[in-house]
Tab-separated table of C-alpha atoms and ligand atoms in Angstrom:
chain	number	residue	atom	x	y	z
A	1	MET	CA	-57.355	-79.503	-52.960
A	2	SER	CA	-58.759	-82.050	-55.420
A	3	LYS	CA	-56.374	-84.439	-57.086
A	4	HIS	CA	-58.015	-83.552	-60.407
A	5	VAL	CA	-56.456	-80.947	-62.660
A	6	LEU	CA	-58.483	-79.833	-65.673
A	7	GLY	CA	-57.055	-78.816	-69.032
A	8	ILE	CA	-59.685	-76.894	-70.995
A	9	LEU	CA	-59.401	-76.629	-74.802
A	10	CYS	CA	-61.352	-73.894	-76.593
A	11	SER	CA	-61.442	-72.292	-80.025
A	12	GLY	CA	-63.668	-69.276	-79.529
A	13	ARG	CA	-65.951	-67.458	-77.133
A	14	GLY	CA	-65.405	-69.721	-74.132
A	15	SER	CA	-68.792	-69.416	-72.432
A	16	ASN	CA	-68.722	-73.095	-71.445
A	17	MET	CA	-65.238	-72.597	-70.009
A	18	GLN	CA	-66.582	-69.678	-67.984
A	19	SER	CA	-69.465	-71.766	-66.654
A	20	ILE	CA	-66.944	-74.396	-65.535
A	21	LEU	CA	-64.738	-71.787	-63.841
A	22	ALA	CA	-67.807	-70.359	-62.080
A	23	ALA	CA	-68.803	-73.812	-60.858
A	24	ILE	CA	-65.288	-74.367	-59.467
A	25	ASP	CA	-65.397	-70.991	-57.721
A	26	ALA	CA	-68.799	-71.858	-56.265
A	27	GLY	CA	-67.426	-75.122	-54.879
A	28	GLN	CA	-69.593	-77.259	-57.164
A	29	ILE	CA	-66.628	-78.923	-58.890
A	30	ASN	CA	-63.817	-80.176	-56.692
A	31	ALA	CA	-60.968	-79.602	-59.149
A	32	GLN	CA	-58.587	-76.950	-60.317
A	33	VAL	CA	-57.822	-75.704	-63.828
A	34	GLY	CA	-54.192	-76.344	-64.762
A	35	VAL	CA	-54.227	-74.761	-68.191
A	36	VAL	CA	-56.513	-73.342	-70.865
A	37	LEU	CA	-55.362	-74.087	-74.418
A	38	THR	CA	-56.606	-72.574	-77.659
A	39	ASP	CA	-55.753	-73.278	-81.274
A	40	LYS	CA	-56.202	-69.629	-82.304
A	41	PRO	CA	-54.595	-66.527	-80.833
A	42	GLU	CA	-57.798	-64.502	-81.227
A	43	ALA	CA	-59.967	-66.903	-79.204
A	44	LYS	CA	-61.863	-64.889	-76.608
A	45	ALA	CA	-61.443	-67.779	-74.190
A	46	LEU	CA	-57.687	-67.134	-74.151
A	47	ALA	CA	-58.027	-63.477	-73.163
A	48	TYR	CA	-60.608	-64.310	-70.513
A	49	ALA	CA	-58.502	-67.051	-68.907
A	50	GLN	CA	-55.509	-64.720	-68.875
A	51	SER	CA	-57.589	-61.964	-67.280
A	52	VAL	CA	-58.535	-64.186	-64.347
A	53	GLY	CA	-54.979	-65.440	-63.859
A	54	ILE	CA	-55.297	-68.963	-65.256
A	55	ARG	CA	-52.348	-70.357	-67.164
A	56	SER	CA	-53.378	-70.060	-70.788
A	57	VAL	CA	-51.502	-70.894	-73.939
A	58	CYS	CA	-52.267	-70.653	-77.642
A	59	VAL	CA	-50.919	-73.532	-79.689
A	60	ASN	CA	-51.520	-71.946	-83.064
A	61	ARG	CA	-52.544	-74.691	-85.480
A	62	LYS	CA	-51.519	-72.503	-88.418
A	63	GLU	CA	-47.942	-72.393	-87.138
A	64	CYS	CA	-47.680	-76.181	-86.859
A	65	ALA	CA	-46.410	-78.109	-89.848
A	66	SER	CA	-48.707	-81.063	-89.205
A	67	GLN	CA	-51.615	-82.256	-87.087
A	68	GLN	CA	-49.165	-84.512	-85.236
A	69	GLU	CA	-46.931	-81.578	-84.304
A	70	PHE	CA	-49.985	-79.588	-83.179
A	71	GLU	CA	-51.230	-82.416	-80.975
A	72	GLU	CA	-47.786	-83.138	-79.527
A	73	LYS	CA	-47.576	-79.503	-78.453
A	74	LEU	CA	-51.024	-79.685	-76.859
A	75	VAL	CA	-50.091	-82.879	-75.016
A	76	ALA	CA	-46.806	-81.332	-73.836
A	77	GLU	CA	-48.726	-78.380	-72.350
A	78	LEU	CA	-51.250	-80.659	-70.703
A	79	LYS	CA	-48.512	-82.841	-69.198
A	80	GLU	CA	-46.563	-79.813	-68.033
A	81	ALA	CA	-49.671	-78.596	-66.188
A	82	GLY	CA	-50.288	-82.039	-64.638
A	83	VAL	CA	-53.705	-82.358	-66.276
A	84	THR	CA	-55.771	-85.405	-65.299
A	85	LEU	CA	-58.969	-84.597	-67.232
A	86	VAL	CA	-59.167	-82.901	-70.622
A	87	ILE	CA	-62.259	-80.774	-71.289
A	88	LEU	CA	-63.135	-79.905	-74.889
A	89	ALA	CA	-65.311	-76.789	-74.665
A	90	GLY	CA	-66.023	-75.471	-78.139
A	91	PHE	CA	-62.725	-76.823	-79.459
A	92	MET	CA	-63.291	-76.942	-83.214
A	93	ARG	CA	-60.517	-79.369	-84.165
A	94	ILE	CA	-60.737	-83.096	-84.687
A	95	LEU	CA	-58.226	-84.929	-82.518
A	96	SER	CA	-56.413	-87.985	-83.804
A	97	PRO	CA	-56.116	-91.417	-82.152
A	98	TYR	CA	-52.660	-90.296	-80.935
A	99	PHE	CA	-54.145	-87.544	-78.747
A	100	VAL	CA	-57.061	-89.681	-77.562
A	101	GLY	CA	-54.607	-92.460	-76.701
A	102	GLU	CA	-52.654	-90.108	-74.437
A	103	TYR	CA	-55.785	-89.564	-72.322
A	104	PRO	CA	-57.926	-92.712	-72.655
A	105	HIS	CA	-61.412	-92.139	-71.154
A	106	LYS	CA	-60.061	-88.884	-69.744
A	107	ILE	CA	-61.376	-86.489	-72.398
A	108	LEU	CA	-64.882	-85.027	-72.282
A	109	ASN	CA	-66.669	-83.124	-75.046
A	110	ILE	CA	-69.854	-81.097	-75.289
A	111	HIS	CA	-71.933	-81.143	-78.444
A	112	PRO	CA	-74.960	-78.900	-79.050
A	113	SER	CA	-77.386	-81.594	-80.239
A	114	LEU	CA	-78.818	-84.869	-79.061
A	115	LEU	CA	-76.184	-87.273	-80.343
A	116	PRO	CA	-76.048	-89.468	-82.335
A	117	SER	CA	-78.241	-87.042	-84.308
A	118	PHE	CA	-76.690	-83.957	-85.848
A	119	GLY	CA	-73.015	-84.416	-85.124
A	120	GLY	CA	-70.549	-82.126	-86.883
A	121	ALA	CA	-69.956	-78.408	-86.985
A	122	HIS	CA	-73.463	-77.173	-87.936
A	123	ALA	CA	-75.759	-78.877	-85.442
A	124	HIS	CA	-78.366	-76.106	-85.108
A	125	ARG	CA	-78.560	-75.498	-88.859
A	126	ASP	CA	-78.990	-79.220	-89.462
A	127	VAL	CA	-81.676	-79.540	-86.746
A	128	LEU	CA	-83.691	-76.687	-88.290
A	129	ALA	CA	-83.289	-78.074	-91.811
A	130	TYR	CA	-84.480	-81.508	-90.699
A	131	GLY	CA	-87.466	-80.199	-88.755
A	132	THR	CA	-87.077	-82.026	-85.458
A	133	LYS	CA	-89.283	-80.756	-82.611
A	134	VAL	CA	-86.676	-81.163	-79.878
A	135	SER	CA	-82.961	-80.589	-79.724
A	136	GLY	CA	-80.528	-80.387	-76.840
A	137	CYS	CA	-76.978	-81.044	-75.834
A	138	THR	CA	-74.763	-84.011	-75.057
A	139	ILE	CA	-71.734	-84.529	-72.846
A	140	HIS	CA	-69.719	-87.581	-73.844
A	141	PHE	CA	-66.360	-89.254	-73.463
A	142	VAL	CA	-64.178	-88.725	-76.511
A	143	ASP	CA	-63.100	-91.736	-78.550
A	144	GLU	CA	-61.361	-91.984	-81.932
A	145	HIS	CA	-64.477	-90.961	-83.870
A	146	MET	CA	-66.022	-87.512	-84.040
A	147	ASP	CA	-68.990	-86.822	-81.709
A	148	HIS	CA	-69.204	-90.539	-81.004
A	149	GLY	CA	-67.930	-91.684	-77.594
A	150	PRO	CA	-70.057	-92.991	-74.702
A	151	ILE	CA	-72.728	-90.529	-73.555
A	152	ILE	CA	-72.606	-89.183	-69.992
A	153	LEU	CA	-75.488	-86.687	-69.841
A	154	GLN	CA	-78.022	-85.169	-72.219
A	155	ASP	CA	-80.724	-82.552	-71.860
A	156	THR	CA	-83.396	-81.340	-74.246
A	157	VAL	CA	-84.936	-78.079	-75.422
A	158	PRO	CA	-87.975	-77.514	-77.660
A	159	VAL	CA	-87.435	-76.354	-81.216
A	160	MET	CA	-89.848	-73.484	-81.991
A	161	ASP	CA	-91.457	-72.899	-85.383
A	162	ASP	CA	-89.856	-69.478	-85.689
A	163	ASP	CA	-86.393	-70.497	-84.433
A	164	THR	CA	-83.288	-69.253	-86.188
A	165	GLU	CA	-79.870	-70.827	-85.681
A	166	GLU	CA	-79.158	-68.028	-83.188
A	167	THR	CA	-82.309	-68.430	-81.077
A	168	LEU	CA	-81.965	-72.210	-80.976
A	169	ALA	CA	-78.254	-71.976	-80.126
A	170	ALA	CA	-79.007	-69.580	-77.265
A	171	ARG	CA	-81.653	-71.909	-75.815
A	172	VAL	CA	-79.339	-74.920	-76.042
A	173	LEU	CA	-76.413	-72.951	-74.589
A	174	GLN	CA	-78.337	-72.266	-71.367
A	175	LYS	CA	-78.606	-76.025	-70.883
A	176	GLU	CA	-74.946	-76.544	-71.813
A	177	HIS	CA	-73.837	-74.217	-69.035
A	178	ILE	CA	-75.671	-76.359	-66.482
A	179	LEU	CA	-74.892	-79.781	-67.947
A	180	TYR	CA	-71.115	-79.543	-68.471
A	181	PRO	CA	-70.240	-78.549	-64.897
A	182	ARG	CA	-72.540	-81.328	-63.661
A	183	ALA	CA	-70.793	-83.954	-65.818
A	184	ILE	CA	-67.344	-82.787	-64.705
A	185	GLN	CA	-68.453	-82.882	-61.086
A	186	LEU	CA	-69.665	-86.482	-61.557
A	187	TYR	CA	-66.315	-87.412	-63.112
A	188	VAL	CA	-64.114	-85.875	-60.428
A	189	ASP	CA	-66.312	-87.371	-57.717
A	190	GLY	CA	-65.659	-90.809	-59.249
A	191	LYS	CA	-69.328	-91.353	-60.042
A	192	LEU	CA	-68.982	-92.264	-63.718
A	193	GLU	CA	-68.604	-95.958	-64.436
A	194	LEU	CA	-67.737	-96.889	-67.997
A	195	LEU	CA	-69.414	-100.267	-68.529
A	196	ASP	CA	-68.213	-100.778	-72.099
A	197	ASP	CA	-67.375	-98.667	-75.129
A	198	ARG	CA	-70.941	-97.250	-75.259
A	199	HIS	CA	-72.452	-97.267	-71.784
A	200	VAL	CA	-71.789	-94.978	-68.834
A	201	ARG	CA	-73.491	-95.703	-65.523
A	202	ILE	CA	-73.866	-92.896	-63.004
A	203	LYS	CA	-73.276	-94.255	-59.525
A	204	GLN	CA	-75.652	-92.968	-56.845
B	1	LIG	C1	-71.020	-74.654	-77.793
B	1	LIG	O1	-72.321	-74.618	-78.318
B	1	LIG	C2	-70.494	-76.068	-77.786
B	1	LIG	O2	-71.476	-77.019	-77.535
B	1	LIG	C3	-69.995	-76.207	-79.196
B	1	LIG	O3	-69.420	-74.971	-79.514
B	1	LIG	C4	-70.031	-73.960	-78.714
B	1	LIG	C5	-68.930	-73.296	-77.975
B	1	LIG	O4	-69.372	-72.174	-77.268
B	1	LIG	N1	-69.079	-77.342	-79.297
B	1	LIG	P1	-68.453	-71.520	-76.163
B	1	LIG	O5	-67.097	-71.239	-76.806
B	1	LIG	O6	-68.340	-72.460	-75.009
B	1	LIG	O7	-69.155	-70.238	-75.787
């Protein structure tokens, strides 16, 4: 059994979470999932994790009096589950320096654009409005700033003339489902070397 325990945070559908669970089942990631956390009770990710017997908890942001209380509850769940690596997989909440400080260089995020371009909640819409010819996805370490920390992996897709947000999102998502498990595998295998606050070297 790997020493690494993942805590996966989701807000919605959870397709990236499912790709990570599939990669663990297939033996491609040497880790276990300690807990799946959502900020909304209706998140499909929550129901799915429950259905496959993974500990899953909703920390309902709307029932917390403050962001601090919300994050303290998340951290308590992660600690309780013995989490060593936090995976943000479609988690649509900004986390404060308090949360990041609890897991320094131990939080990964996926973003559906080629950062530093098109950060924020509407990446595909912004890509189409700007008219870039390529887009893609980015896996990065989380720091105190949104969609900002050191980049681990990126991959690209073409943007087609007739793309809608939905068709572009679907093309990018296929790449996401390959890239996130690969980045987690590199992390748990100890192959990611953080050189400074921007640069990640992948050891061979
Ligand atoms: C993904 O496109 C991810 O990059 C973005 O939100 C979406 C979540 O999708 N942050 P899912 O919940 O993993 O299906």
